[in-house]
mmCIF file of C-alpha atoms in Angstrom:
data_model
loop_
_atom_site.group_PDB
_atom_site.id
_atom_site.type_symbol
_atom_site.label_atom_id
_atom_site.label_comp_id
_atom_site.label_asym_id
_atom_site.label_seq_id
_atom_site.Cartn_x
_atom_site.Cartn_y
_atom_site.Cartn_z
ATOM 1 C CA MET A 1 -24.846 8.951 1.715
ATOM 2 C CA ARG A 2 -23.433 6.367 4.105
ATOM 3 C CA VAL A 3 -19.891 5.150 3.387
ATOM 4 C CA VAL A 4 -17.942 2.231 4.857
ATOM 5 C CA VAL A 5 -14.174 2.215 4.371
ATOM 6 C CA THR A 6 -12.447 -1.084 5.076
ATOM 7 C CA GLN A 7 -8.824 -2.115 4.764
ATOM 8 C CA LEU A 8 -6.147 -4.493 5.939
ATOM 9 C CA ALA A 9 -5.464 -4.000 9.652
ATOM 10 C CA ALA A 10 -2.085 -2.309 9.179
ATOM 11 C CA SER A 11 -1.269 1.366 9.575
ATOM 12 C CA ALA A 12 0.292 1.655 6.092
ATOM 13 C CA HIS A 13 -3.057 0.610 4.565
ATOM 14 C CA LEU A 14 -5.148 2.745 6.914
ATOM 15 C CA ASN A 15 -3.056 5.873 6.323
ATOM 16 C CA LEU A 16 -3.705 5.789 2.574
ATOM 17 C CA VAL A 17 -7.509 6.020 2.928
ATOM 18 C CA VAL A 18 -7.779 8.594 5.723
ATOM 19 C CA PRO A 19 -7.664 11.688 3.450
ATOM 20 C CA LEU A 20 -10.430 10.255 1.243
ATOM 21 C CA GLY A 21 -12.479 9.405 4.319
ATOM 22 C CA TRP A 22 -12.188 12.979 5.524
ATOM 23 C CA ALA A 23 -13.018 14.379 2.084
ATOM 24 C CA LEU A 24 -16.259 12.390 2.099
ATOM 25 C CA LYS A 25 -16.961 13.471 5.670
ATOM 26 C CA ALA A 26 -16.314 17.139 4.833
ATOM 27 C CA ALA A 27 -18.764 16.829 1.903
ATOM 28 C CA GLY A 28 -21.495 15.892 4.379
ATOM 29 C CA HIS A 29 -21.473 12.105 4.097
ATOM 30 C CA ASP A 30 -21.520 9.650 7.015
ATOM 31 C CA VAL A 31 -18.203 7.762 7.060
ATOM 32 C CA VAL A 32 -17.074 4.845 9.196
ATOM 33 C CA ILE A 33 -13.896 2.788 9.011
ATOM 34 C CA ALA A 34 -14.601 -0.900 9.598
ATOM 35 C CA GLY A 35 -11.727 -3.183 10.470
ATOM 36 C CA GLN A 36 -10.350 -5.702 12.899
ATOM 37 C CA PRO A 37 -10.274 -4.668 16.574
ATOM 38 C CA ASP A 38 -6.500 -4.222 16.773
ATOM 39 C CA ILE A 39 -6.546 -1.407 14.169
ATOM 40 C CA MET A 40 -9.236 0.548 16.059
ATOM 41 C CA PRO A 41 -6.814 2.544 18.288
ATOM 42 C CA LEU A 42 -5.230 3.953 15.127
ATOM 43 C CA VAL A 43 -8.662 4.561 13.570
ATOM 44 C CA ARG A 44 -9.660 6.609 16.618
ATOM 45 C CA GLN A 45 -6.578 8.776 16.133
ATOM 46 C CA THR A 46 -7.766 9.717 12.628
ATOM 47 C CA GLY A 47 -10.850 11.459 14.022
ATOM 48 C CA LEU A 48 -13.131 9.220 11.963
ATOM 49 C CA ILE A 49 -15.585 6.741 13.481
ATOM 50 C CA GLY A 50 -14.433 3.138 13.712
ATOM 51 C CA VAL A 51 -16.414 -0.093 13.726
ATOM 52 C CA PRO A 52 -14.598 -3.248 14.938
ATOM 53 C CA VAL A 53 -15.479 -6.397 12.983
ATOM 54 C CA GLY A 54 -14.263 -9.942 13.483
ATOM 55 C CA ASP A 55 -11.339 -11.181 15.535
ATOM 56 C CA GLU A 56 -8.027 -9.391 15.945
ATOM 57 C CA ALA A 57 -5.582 -9.657 13.060
ATOM 58 C CA ARG A 58 -2.356 -10.135 15.053
ATOM 59 C CA TYR A 59 -0.398 -10.450 11.822
ATOM 60 C CA ALA A 60 3.075 -10.604 13.315
ATOM 61 C CA GLU A 61 2.074 -13.383 15.730
ATOM 62 C CA ARG A 62 0.233 -15.397 13.097
ATOM 63 C CA LEU A 63 2.914 -15.106 10.436
ATOM 64 C CA ALA A 64 5.601 -16.043 12.938
ATOM 65 C CA ARG A 65 3.748 -19.315 13.611
ATOM 66 C CA LEU A 66 3.480 -20.236 9.915
ATOM 67 C CA ALA A 67 6.153 -22.183 8.092
ATOM 68 C CA PRO A 68 7.314 -20.365 4.922
ATOM 69 C CA GLU A 69 5.640 -22.952 2.678
ATOM 70 C CA GLU A 70 2.301 -22.160 4.329
ATOM 71 C CA THR A 71 2.384 -18.558 3.104
ATOM 72 C CA ILE A 72 2.242 -17.053 -0.368
ATOM 73 C CA TYR A 73 5.934 -16.170 -0.033
ATOM 74 C CA GLY A 74 6.911 -19.830 0.180
ATOM 75 C CA SER A 75 4.374 -21.140 -2.318
ATOM 76 C CA GLY A 76 6.528 -20.776 -5.413
ATOM 77 C CA TYR A 77 4.134 -18.161 -6.810
ATOM 78 C CA SER A 78 4.391 -14.381 -6.782
ATOM 79 C CA ILE A 79 1.579 -11.982 -7.560
ATOM 80 C CA THR A 80 4.281 -9.535 -8.696
ATOM 81 C CA GLU A 81 5.901 -11.879 -11.236
ATOM 82 C CA VAL A 82 6.552 -10.047 -14.519
ATOM 83 C CA ARG A 83 8.884 -12.321 -16.521
ATOM 84 C CA PRO A 84 7.079 -13.277 -19.756
ATOM 85 C CA ASP A 85 8.673 -16.724 -19.890
ATOM 86 C CA VAL A 86 7.292 -17.519 -16.412
ATOM 87 C CA LEU A 87 3.798 -16.104 -16.960
ATOM 88 C CA THR A 88 2.249 -19.102 -18.679
ATOM 89 C CA TYR A 89 -1.460 -19.724 -18.384
ATOM 90 C CA GLU A 90 -0.855 -22.469 -15.831
ATOM 91 C CA TYR A 91 1.407 -20.275 -13.698
ATOM 92 C CA VAL A 92 -1.001 -17.331 -13.723
ATOM 93 C CA ARG A 93 -3.997 -19.553 -12.905
ATOM 94 C CA ASP A 94 -2.212 -21.299 -10.050
ATOM 95 C CA CYS A 95 -0.743 -18.056 -8.738
ATOM 96 C CA LEU A 96 -4.243 -16.578 -8.456
ATOM 97 C CA ALA A 97 -5.388 -19.791 -6.766
ATOM 98 C CA ALA A 98 -2.598 -19.420 -4.196
ATOM 99 C CA PHE A 99 -3.492 -15.753 -3.723
ATOM 100 C CA ALA A 100 -7.176 -16.557 -3.099
ATOM 101 C CA SER A 101 -6.514 -19.125 -0.398
ATOM 102 C CA PRO A 102 -5.416 -19.566 3.236
ATOM 103 C CA MET A 103 -1.886 -18.807 1.987
ATOM 104 C CA ALA A 104 -2.685 -15.143 1.313
ATOM 105 C CA LEU A 105 -6.109 -13.492 1.435
ATOM 106 C CA GLU A 106 -7.327 -15.636 4.317
ATOM 107 C CA VAL A 107 -4.257 -14.731 6.356
ATOM 108 C CA ASN A 108 -5.407 -11.132 5.987
ATOM 109 C CA THR A 109 -9.066 -11.627 6.925
ATOM 110 C CA ASP A 110 -10.582 -14.834 8.248
ATOM 111 C CA ASP A 111 -14.243 -15.878 8.331
ATOM 112 C CA SER A 112 -14.922 -13.862 11.487
ATOM 113 C CA VAL A 113 -14.120 -10.644 9.621
ATOM 114 C CA PHE A 114 -16.382 -11.546 6.692
ATOM 115 C CA ASP A 115 -19.194 -12.357 9.129
ATOM 116 C CA GLY A 116 -18.696 -9.126 11.049
ATOM 117 C CA MET A 117 -18.587 -6.966 7.920
ATOM 118 C CA VAL A 118 -21.700 -8.534 6.412
ATOM 119 C CA ASP A 119 -23.629 -8.260 9.680
ATOM 120 C CA PHE A 120 -22.691 -4.597 10.137
ATOM 121 C CA CYS A 121 -23.405 -3.603 6.537
ATOM 122 C CA ARG A 122 -26.748 -5.387 6.472
ATOM 123 C CA SER A 123 -27.810 -3.451 9.566
ATOM 124 C CA TRP A 124 -26.275 -0.038 8.743
ATOM 125 C CA ARG A 125 -27.110 -0.190 5.005
ATOM 126 C CA PRO A 126 -24.234 1.829 3.486
ATOM 127 C CA ASP A 127 -24.608 3.288 0.013
ATOM 128 C CA LEU A 128 -20.912 2.834 -0.773
ATOM 129 C CA ILE A 129 -18.117 0.552 0.417
ATOM 130 C CA ILE A 130 -14.512 1.500 -0.301
ATOM 131 C CA TRP A 131 -12.296 -1.542 0.078
ATOM 132 C CA ASP A 132 -8.626 -2.464 0.156
ATOM 133 C CA SER A 133 -7.419 -4.609 -2.749
ATOM 134 C CA MET A 134 -5.716 -6.946 -0.253
ATOM 135 C CA THR A 135 -8.932 -8.008 1.487
ATOM 136 C CA TYR A 136 -12.301 -9.000 0.023
ATOM 137 C CA THR A 137 -14.587 -8.361 2.981
ATOM 138 C CA GLY A 138 -15.694 -5.135 1.267
ATOM 139 C CA PRO A 139 -17.081 -6.500 -2.013
ATOM 140 C CA VAL A 140 -18.684 -9.494 -0.276
ATOM 141 C CA ALA A 141 -20.445 -7.141 2.156
ATOM 142 C CA ALA A 142 -21.440 -4.909 -0.774
ATOM 143 C CA ALA A 143 -23.093 -7.872 -2.490
ATOM 144 C CA ALA A 144 -24.900 -8.708 0.751
ATOM 145 C CA CYS A 145 -26.288 -5.205 1.326
ATOM 146 C CA GLY A 146 -26.590 -3.821 -2.216
ATOM 147 C CA ALA A 147 -23.975 -1.072 -1.805
ATOM 148 C CA ALA A 148 -21.919 0.314 -4.649
ATOM 149 C CA HIS A 149 -18.239 -0.421 -4.110
ATOM 150 C CA ALA A 150 -14.846 0.942 -5.108
ATOM 151 C CA ARG A 151 -11.483 -0.741 -4.691
ATOM 152 C CA THR A 152 -8.366 1.086 -3.483
ATOM 153 C CA THR A 153 -4.814 0.001 -4.218
ATOM 154 C CA ILE A 154 -1.994 -0.171 -1.658
ATOM 155 C CA GLY A 155 0.645 0.180 -4.364
ATOM 156 C CA ARG A 156 1.120 -0.992 -7.942
ATOM 157 C CA ASP A 157 -1.931 -3.030 -8.942
ATOM 158 C CA HIS A 158 -0.482 -6.483 -9.587
ATOM 159 C CA VAL A 159 -3.783 -8.136 -8.713
ATOM 160 C CA GLY A 160 -5.500 -6.272 -11.542
ATOM 161 C CA ARG A 161 -2.591 -6.888 -13.914
ATOM 162 C CA LEU A 162 -2.586 -10.628 -13.249
ATOM 163 C CA ARG A 163 -6.383 -10.829 -13.469
ATOM 164 C CA GLU A 164 -6.345 -9.197 -16.906
ATOM 165 C CA LEU A 165 -3.567 -11.516 -18.049
ATOM 166 C CA PHE A 166 -5.437 -14.578 -16.785
ATOM 167 C CA LEU A 167 -8.616 -13.665 -18.675
ATOM 168 C CA ARG A 168 -6.657 -12.993 -21.859
ATOM 169 C CA LEU A 169 -4.724 -16.256 -21.685
ATOM 170 C CA ARG A 170 -7.855 -18.228 -20.799
ATOM 171 C CA ALA A 171 -9.671 -16.827 -23.848
ATOM 172 C CA GLU A 172 -6.991 -18.468 -26.009
ATOM 173 C CA ARG A 173 -7.781 -21.891 -24.496
ATOM 174 C CA PRO A 174 -11.391 -23.032 -25.103
ATOM 175 C CA GLU A 175 -10.782 -26.097 -22.915
ATOM 176 C CA ALA A 176 -10.076 -23.788 -19.941
ATOM 177 C CA ALA A 177 -13.255 -21.709 -20.271
ATOM 178 C CA GLY A 178 -14.670 -22.887 -16.949
ATOM 179 C CA GLU A 179 -11.534 -22.251 -14.899
ATOM 180 C CA ASP A 180 -11.398 -19.279 -12.533
ATOM 181 C CA PRO A 181 -9.898 -19.823 -9.063
ATOM 182 C CA VAL A 182 -10.740 -16.332 -7.808
ATOM 183 C CA ARG A 183 -14.363 -16.695 -8.924
ATOM 184 C CA ASP A 184 -14.563 -20.083 -7.200
ATOM 185 C CA TRP A 185 -13.088 -18.706 -3.966
ATOM 186 C CA LEU A 186 -15.404 -15.682 -3.965
ATOM 187 C CA THR A 187 -18.444 -17.806 -4.835
ATOM 188 C CA ALA A 188 -17.888 -19.926 -1.735
ATOM 189 C CA LYS A 189 -17.693 -16.784 0.397
ATOM 190 C CA LEU A 190 -20.822 -15.286 -1.165
ATOM 191 C CA GLU A 191 -22.962 -18.416 -0.904
ATOM 192 C CA LYS A 192 -22.642 -18.299 2.870
ATOM 193 C CA TYR A 193 -24.637 -15.042 2.790
ATOM 194 C CA GLY A 194 -27.071 -16.031 0.031
ATOM 195 C CA CYS A 195 -25.339 -13.898 -2.606
ATOM 196 C CA GLU A 196 -24.289 -14.580 -6.188
ATOM 197 C CA TYR A 197 -20.929 -13.998 -7.834
ATOM 198 C CA ASP A 198 -20.443 -11.033 -10.174
ATOM 199 C CA ASP A 199 -17.271 -10.203 -12.095
ATOM 200 C CA ASP A 200 -17.095 -6.670 -10.668
ATOM 201 C CA LEU A 201 -16.508 -8.142 -7.211
ATOM 202 C CA VAL A 202 -12.954 -9.094 -8.214
ATOM 203 C CA LEU A 203 -11.638 -5.632 -9.174
ATOM 204 C CA GLY A 204 -14.414 -3.363 -7.975
ATOM 205 C CA GLN A 205 -16.890 -1.199 -9.870
ATOM 206 C CA THR A 206 -13.999 1.258 -10.077
ATOM 207 C CA THR A 207 -10.449 1.368 -8.722
ATOM 208 C CA ILE A 208 -9.079 4.372 -6.820
ATOM 209 C CA ASP A 209 -5.346 4.751 -7.362
ATOM 210 C CA SER A 210 -2.985 7.359 -5.900
ATOM 211 C CA LEU A 211 0.165 6.513 -7.875
ATOM 212 C CA PRO A 212 1.550 8.913 -10.488
ATOM 213 C CA SER A 213 0.910 7.725 -14.031
ATOM 214 C CA TRP A 214 4.511 6.678 -14.738
ATOM 215 C CA LEU A 215 4.616 4.465 -11.638
ATOM 216 C CA ARG A 216 1.216 2.835 -12.213
ATOM 217 C CA LEU A 217 0.923 -0.489 -14.038
ATOM 218 C CA PRO A 218 -0.955 -0.344 -17.371
ATOM 219 C CA ALA A 219 -4.536 -1.605 -17.186
ATOM 220 C CA GLN A 220 -7.631 -1.762 -19.376
ATOM 221 C CA TYR A 221 -10.212 -1.319 -16.620
ATOM 222 C CA ASP A 222 -11.660 1.774 -14.971
ATOM 223 C CA TYR A 223 -9.299 3.811 -12.775
ATOM 224 C CA LEU A 224 -10.065 6.884 -10.686
ATOM 225 C CA PRO A 225 -6.729 8.676 -10.224
ATOM 226 C CA VAL A 226 -6.514 10.624 -6.967
ATOM 227 C CA ARG A 227 -3.839 12.917 -5.614
ATOM 228 C CA TYR A 228 -1.767 11.371 -2.878
ATOM 229 C CA VAL A 229 -2.282 13.322 0.347
ATOM 230 C CA ALA A 230 0.149 12.382 3.092
ATOM 231 C CA TYR A 231 -1.289 11.118 6.350
ATOM 232 C CA ASN A 232 1.504 9.547 8.388
ATOM 233 C CA GLY A 233 -0.333 9.141 11.673
ATOM 234 C CA VAL A 234 -0.697 11.381 14.711
ATOM 235 C CA GLY A 235 2.384 13.267 15.855
ATOM 236 C CA THR A 236 3.910 16.598 16.758
ATOM 237 C CA ILE A 237 6.568 18.739 15.095
ATOM 238 C CA PRO A 238 9.648 18.827 17.349
ATOM 239 C CA ASP A 239 11.542 22.064 18.007
ATOM 240 C CA TRP A 240 14.490 21.082 15.815
ATOM 241 C CA LEU A 241 12.179 20.660 12.807
ATOM 242 C CA ARG A 242 10.801 24.194 12.968
ATOM 243 C CA SER A 243 13.804 25.861 11.351
ATOM 244 C CA GLU A 244 15.712 25.188 8.144
ATOM 245 C CA PRO A 245 18.594 22.717 8.533
ATOM 246 C CA GLU A 246 22.098 24.187 8.458
ATOM 247 C CA ARG A 247 23.335 21.448 6.122
ATOM 248 C CA PRO A 248 21.629 18.920 3.824
ATOM 249 C CA ARG A 249 19.211 16.767 5.807
ATOM 250 C CA VAL A 250 18.716 13.095 4.920
ATOM 251 C CA CYS A 251 15.862 10.971 6.259
ATOM 252 C CA VAL A 252 16.298 7.224 6.816
ATOM 253 C CA THR A 253 13.153 5.143 7.383
ATOM 254 C CA LEU A 254 11.865 1.591 7.097
ATOM 255 C CA GLY A 255 8.195 2.568 7.429
ATOM 256 C CA ASN A 256 5.682 0.840 9.721
ATOM 257 C CA SER A 257 4.631 -2.406 8.060
ATOM 258 C CA TYR A 258 7.828 -4.330 8.678
ATOM 259 C CA GLN A 259 7.513 -3.869 12.424
ATOM 260 C CA GLU A 260 3.749 -4.380 12.612
ATOM 261 C CA VAL A 261 3.374 -7.282 10.176
ATOM 262 C CA TRP A 262 6.829 -8.839 10.019
ATOM 263 C CA ASN A 263 7.849 -8.224 13.637
ATOM 264 C CA GLY A 264 10.934 -6.222 12.723
ATOM 265 C CA ARG A 265 12.531 -9.017 10.705
ATOM 266 C CA ALA A 266 13.477 -6.525 7.996
ATOM 267 C CA GLU A 267 16.232 -4.188 9.128
ATOM 268 C CA LEU A 268 18.835 -1.826 7.795
ATOM 269 C CA GLY A 269 22.505 -2.476 8.522
ATOM 270 C CA TYR A 270 23.171 0.075 11.262
ATOM 271 C CA PRO A 271 26.980 -0.297 11.296
ATOM 272 C CA GLU A 272 27.070 0.275 7.533
ATOM 273 C CA LEU A 273 24.731 3.273 7.809
ATOM 274 C CA PHE A 274 26.782 4.878 10.566
ATOM 275 C CA GLU A 275 30.059 4.220 8.746
ATOM 276 C CA ALA A 276 28.691 5.592 5.466
ATOM 277 C CA VAL A 277 27.555 8.951 6.840
ATOM 278 C CA ALA A 278 29.908 9.601 9.778
ATOM 279 C CA ASP A 279 32.228 12.037 7.975
ATOM 280 C CA LEU A 280 29.756 13.482 5.460
ATOM 281 C CA ASP A 281 28.700 17.096 5.889
ATOM 282 C CA ILE A 282 25.028 16.176 6.250
ATOM 283 C CA GLU A 283 22.446 15.724 8.998
ATOM 284 C CA VAL A 284 20.840 12.272 9.113
ATOM 285 C CA VAL A 285 17.439 11.804 10.765
ATOM 286 C CA ALA A 286 16.994 8.059 11.281
ATOM 287 C CA LEU A 287 13.390 7.088 12.042
ATOM 288 C CA LEU A 288 14.465 3.673 13.242
ATOM 289 C CA GLY A 289 13.669 3.761 16.958
ATOM 290 C CA PRO A 290 16.438 4.306 19.523
ATOM 291 C CA ALA A 291 15.838 0.882 21.121
ATOM 292 C CA SER A 292 16.652 -0.894 17.856
ATOM 293 C CA VAL A 293 20.240 0.392 17.662
ATOM 294 C CA PRO A 294 22.549 -2.564 18.406
ATOM 295 C CA ASP A 295 24.377 -2.614 21.727
ATOM 296 C CA GLY A 296 27.841 -1.161 21.408
ATOM 297 C CA ALA A 297 27.090 0.741 18.202
ATOM 298 C CA THR A 298 28.480 4.252 18.114
ATOM 299 C CA VAL A 299 26.021 6.757 16.717
ATOM 300 C CA PRO A 300 27.877 9.501 14.789
ATOM 301 C CA GLY A 301 27.359 13.081 15.867
ATOM 302 C CA ASN A 302 25.571 13.950 12.624
ATOM 303 C CA VAL A 303 22.904 11.264 13.129
ATOM 304 C CA ARG A 304 19.711 12.083 14.991
ATOM 305 C CA ILE A 305 17.479 9.205 16.203
ATOM 306 C CA PRO A 306 14.316 10.947 17.432
ATOM 307 C CA GLY A 307 11.817 8.092 17.447
ATOM 308 C CA PHE A 308 8.572 8.745 15.560
ATOM 309 C CA VAL A 309 8.305 11.955 13.554
ATOM 310 C CA PRO A 310 5.538 12.442 10.934
ATOM 311 C CA LEU A 311 7.227 11.844 7.602
ATOM 312 C CA ASP A 312 5.504 14.586 5.577
ATOM 313 C CA PRO A 313 6.691 17.630 7.579
ATOM 314 C CA LEU A 314 10.116 16.039 7.982
ATOM 315 C CA LEU A 315 10.587 15.523 4.238
ATOM 316 C CA ARG A 316 9.714 19.154 3.547
ATOM 317 C CA THR A 317 13.114 19.952 5.080
ATOM 318 C CA CYS A 318 15.084 17.086 3.508
ATOM 319 C CA SER A 319 17.426 16.909 0.543
ATOM 320 C CA ALA A 320 17.194 13.094 0.258
ATOM 321 C CA ILE A 321 15.568 10.019 1.769
ATOM 322 C CA VAL A 322 16.856 6.465 2.239
ATOM 323 C CA HIS A 323 14.057 3.911 2.459
ATOM 324 C CA HIS A 324 12.710 0.472 1.564
ATOM 325 C CA ALA A 325 10.186 1.325 -1.222
ATOM 326 C CA GLY A 326 7.024 1.078 0.872
ATOM 327 C CA THR A 327 4.088 2.940 -0.662
ATOM 328 C CA GLY A 328 3.779 5.573 2.067
ATOM 329 C CA SER A 329 7.480 6.420 2.105
ATOM 330 C CA THR A 330 7.731 6.425 -1.701
ATOM 331 C CA LEU A 331 4.694 8.632 -2.293
ATOM 332 C CA THR A 332 5.460 11.045 0.549
ATOM 333 C CA ALA A 333 8.939 11.518 -0.937
ATOM 334 C CA LEU A 334 7.470 12.124 -4.414
ATOM 335 C CA LEU A 335 4.880 14.506 -2.957
ATOM 336 C CA ASN A 336 7.688 16.588 -1.458
ATOM 337 C CA GLY A 337 9.989 16.385 -4.465
ATOM 338 C CA VAL A 338 12.731 14.608 -2.509
ATOM 339 C CA PRO A 339 15.271 12.385 -4.327
ATOM 340 C CA GLN A 340 15.296 8.803 -3.070
ATOM 341 C CA LEU A 341 17.957 6.199 -2.348
ATOM 342 C CA ILE A 342 16.005 2.950 -2.224
ATOM 343 C CA ILE A 343 17.233 -0.312 -0.708
ATOM 344 C CA PRO A 344 14.144 -2.430 -1.439
ATOM 345 C CA HIS A 345 12.930 -5.205 0.818
ATOM 346 C CA ALA A 346 11.916 -8.465 -0.858
ATOM 347 C CA LEU A 347 8.313 -8.598 0.294
ATOM 348 C CA HIS A 348 6.116 -7.422 -2.561
ATOM 349 C CA ASP A 349 7.352 -5.491 -5.606
ATOM 350 C CA GLU A 350 9.715 -3.082 -3.873
ATOM 351 C CA ASP A 351 12.521 -3.937 -6.294
ATOM 352 C CA GLN A 352 10.301 -3.022 -9.255
ATOM 353 C CA VAL A 353 9.281 0.263 -7.615
ATOM 354 C CA ALA A 354 12.930 1.103 -6.934
ATOM 355 C CA ALA A 355 13.935 0.286 -10.507
ATOM 356 C CA THR A 356 11.089 2.418 -11.913
ATOM 357 C CA ILE A 357 12.028 5.435 -9.786
ATOM 358 C CA ASP A 358 15.665 4.962 -10.813
ATOM 359 C CA ALA A 359 14.682 4.837 -14.498
ATOM 360 C CA TYR A 360 12.511 7.950 -14.065
ATOM 361 C CA GLY A 361 15.519 9.766 -12.626
ATOM 362 C CA ALA A 362 14.053 10.669 -9.230
ATOM 363 C CA GLY A 363 16.280 8.331 -7.245
ATOM 364 C CA VAL A 364 18.811 5.520 -7.095
ATOM 365 C CA HIS A 365 18.059 1.815 -6.750
ATOM 366 C CA LEU A 366 20.543 0.041 -4.470
ATOM 367 C CA PRO A 367 19.799 -3.716 -4.498
ATOM 368 C CA PRO A 368 20.159 -5.304 -1.029
ATOM 369 C CA GLU A 369 22.829 -7.728 -2.231
ATOM 370 C CA GLN A 370 24.976 -4.706 -3.182
ATOM 371 C CA PHE A 371 24.409 -2.877 0.103
ATOM 372 C CA SER A 372 27.518 -1.819 2.008
ATOM 373 C CA ALA A 373 28.840 1.287 3.711
ATOM 374 C CA SER A 374 30.678 2.163 0.494
ATOM 375 C CA THR A 375 27.700 1.743 -1.878
ATOM 376 C CA LEU A 376 25.374 3.574 0.513
ATOM 377 C CA ARG A 377 27.810 6.472 0.753
ATOM 378 C CA THR A 378 28.303 6.582 -3.017
ATOM 379 C CA GLY A 379 24.565 6.537 -3.677
ATOM 380 C CA LEU A 380 23.896 9.302 -1.164
ATOM 381 C CA GLN A 381 26.621 11.515 -2.554
ATOM 382 C CA ARG A 382 25.302 10.917 -6.051
ATOM 383 C CA ILE A 383 21.748 12.093 -5.390
ATOM 384 C CA LEU A 384 22.929 14.993 -3.213
ATOM 385 C CA ASP A 385 25.531 16.269 -5.687
ATOM 386 C CA ASP A 386 23.674 15.791 -8.998
ATOM 387 C CA SER A 387 20.897 18.368 -9.339
ATOM 388 C CA ALA A 388 19.202 16.240 -12.037
ATOM 389 C CA PHE A 389 17.729 14.003 -9.317
ATOM 390 C CA ALA A 390 16.108 16.967 -7.560
ATOM 391 C CA GLU A 391 14.795 18.281 -10.886
ATOM 392 C CA ARG A 392 13.137 14.936 -11.720
ATOM 393 C CA ALA A 393 11.757 14.680 -8.187
ATOM 394 C CA ARG A 394 10.196 18.130 -8.583
ATOM 395 C CA LYS A 395 8.675 17.044 -11.899
ATOM 396 C CA ALA A 396 7.085 14.048 -10.136
ATOM 397 C CA ARG A 397 5.749 16.380 -7.451
ATOM 398 C CA GLN A 398 4.192 18.602 -10.114
ATOM 399 C CA GLU A 399 2.278 15.666 -11.623
ATOM 400 C CA ILE A 400 0.937 14.717 -8.198
ATOM 401 C CA GLN A 401 -0.188 18.295 -7.585
ATOM 402 C CA GLU A 402 -2.094 18.288 -10.891
ATOM 403 C CA THR A 403 -3.995 15.073 -10.071
ATOM 404 C CA PRO A 404 -7.609 15.395 -8.795
ATOM 405 C CA THR A 405 -7.781 15.694 -5.016
ATOM 406 C CA PRO A 406 -9.820 13.462 -2.690
ATOM 407 C CA HIS A 407 -12.302 16.365 -2.588
ATOM 408 C CA ASP A 408 -12.602 16.209 -6.391
ATOM 409 C CA LEU A 409 -13.180 12.444 -6.208
ATOM 410 C CA VAL A 410 -16.277 12.775 -4.023
ATOM 411 C CA LYS A 411 -18.445 13.700 -7.029
ATOM 412 C CA ASP A 412 -17.271 10.618 -8.936
ATOM 413 C CA LEU A 413 -18.128 8.391 -5.988
ATOM 414 C CA GLU A 414 -21.565 9.962 -5.618
ATOM 415 C CA GLU A 415 -22.202 9.180 -9.303
ATOM 416 C CA LEU A 416 -20.923 5.618 -8.784
ATOM 417 C CA VAL A 417 -23.591 5.139 -6.107
ATOM 418 C CA ILE A 418 -26.300 6.453 -8.423
ATOM 419 C CA ARG A 419 -25.286 3.917 -11.079
ATOM 420 C CA HIS A 420 -24.652 0.862 -8.925
ATOM 421 C CA ARG A 421 -26.563 1.035 -5.599
ATOM 422 C CA LYS A 422 -29.049 -1.860 -5.543
ATOM 423 C CA PRO A 423 -32.110 -2.204 -3.297
ATOM 424 C CA VAL A 424 -31.955 -5.292 -1.094
ATOM 425 C CA GLY A 425 -35.172 -6.642 0.424
#
């Protein structure tokens, strides 16, 4: 069968779908990754075929030009809101309206990307489209070409959670029966291509999710759990990583998205980091980029700043990781059974992820407002000295290893196509 994979033009999103793309390719299917032109260099590095559609994303440039109130982050609504007293029907409805608007989804993919995806899919005629939950070019193109389609999550599925809550609250209000901002937004997109709205376009005909069960949000709709397989981009293993460390090794990373999308506005306090670890008997590998170290800062002798190193092989040698709660960093740490010290950034639901991992016992949540050299040092010593954190991290790794692999998922996706592929004249 022919498969199109499409996602937000950011490496963190691309990296999550590469193993599934290769599993489909290895099973004999034709696979292409369709996305905006500025993600194509990274697509080429995956070894899979890329198809550029639409104009370049240029997220960092575009977001820098927008006033906060023009984005979802300054709208007064959060797709990750969980407080029951806030989640009234009106709030949920208006939050989804803000999400399906130029404040959010249309920052991710503008009309040129929808046009490009529909044109390509109508000509190539894929049997299946696998699409990122943060962009709706995939389901719209699926409606236009008759393909079956499956949604993938980038993290905890707040879109699905809020959609379920909206439908439940609306059912309690007969006067609101005709209200549905996401349906209205999608209908306008679909009409441009002569297509009709269907409810499965909102959350997919199935949802592929790589989170362990205890980290996933509860949902009533169809999930396909898949084992997280780490793909952290193209790289090489340096000489110093080939042998076991002589003392506990700690990784520090902020991931990729904050540089690519937010132009480096999120940063760790380097003076506090250096002060916290300077006299500890550990080796720190800081994947922060040598050029980003402030002028005049003294890097302790036990801190290595090597530039880019693939996270998966690095974490196999680590006793702990300090990070921001991005999906790639979080799942790669869980995959390797590494305890986590999380200082979450306030972008999506990083604070909730950190709190959940803390409650599970696989790490420590250090809120940014409590961050200092002293609290960082205390947190690190805690997860390094208390073997319970490593034991819980190994338990999380075991659950991941028992989850169906991308190879196992291929059969489910083939059956999805049999059930849902529609002939288009």
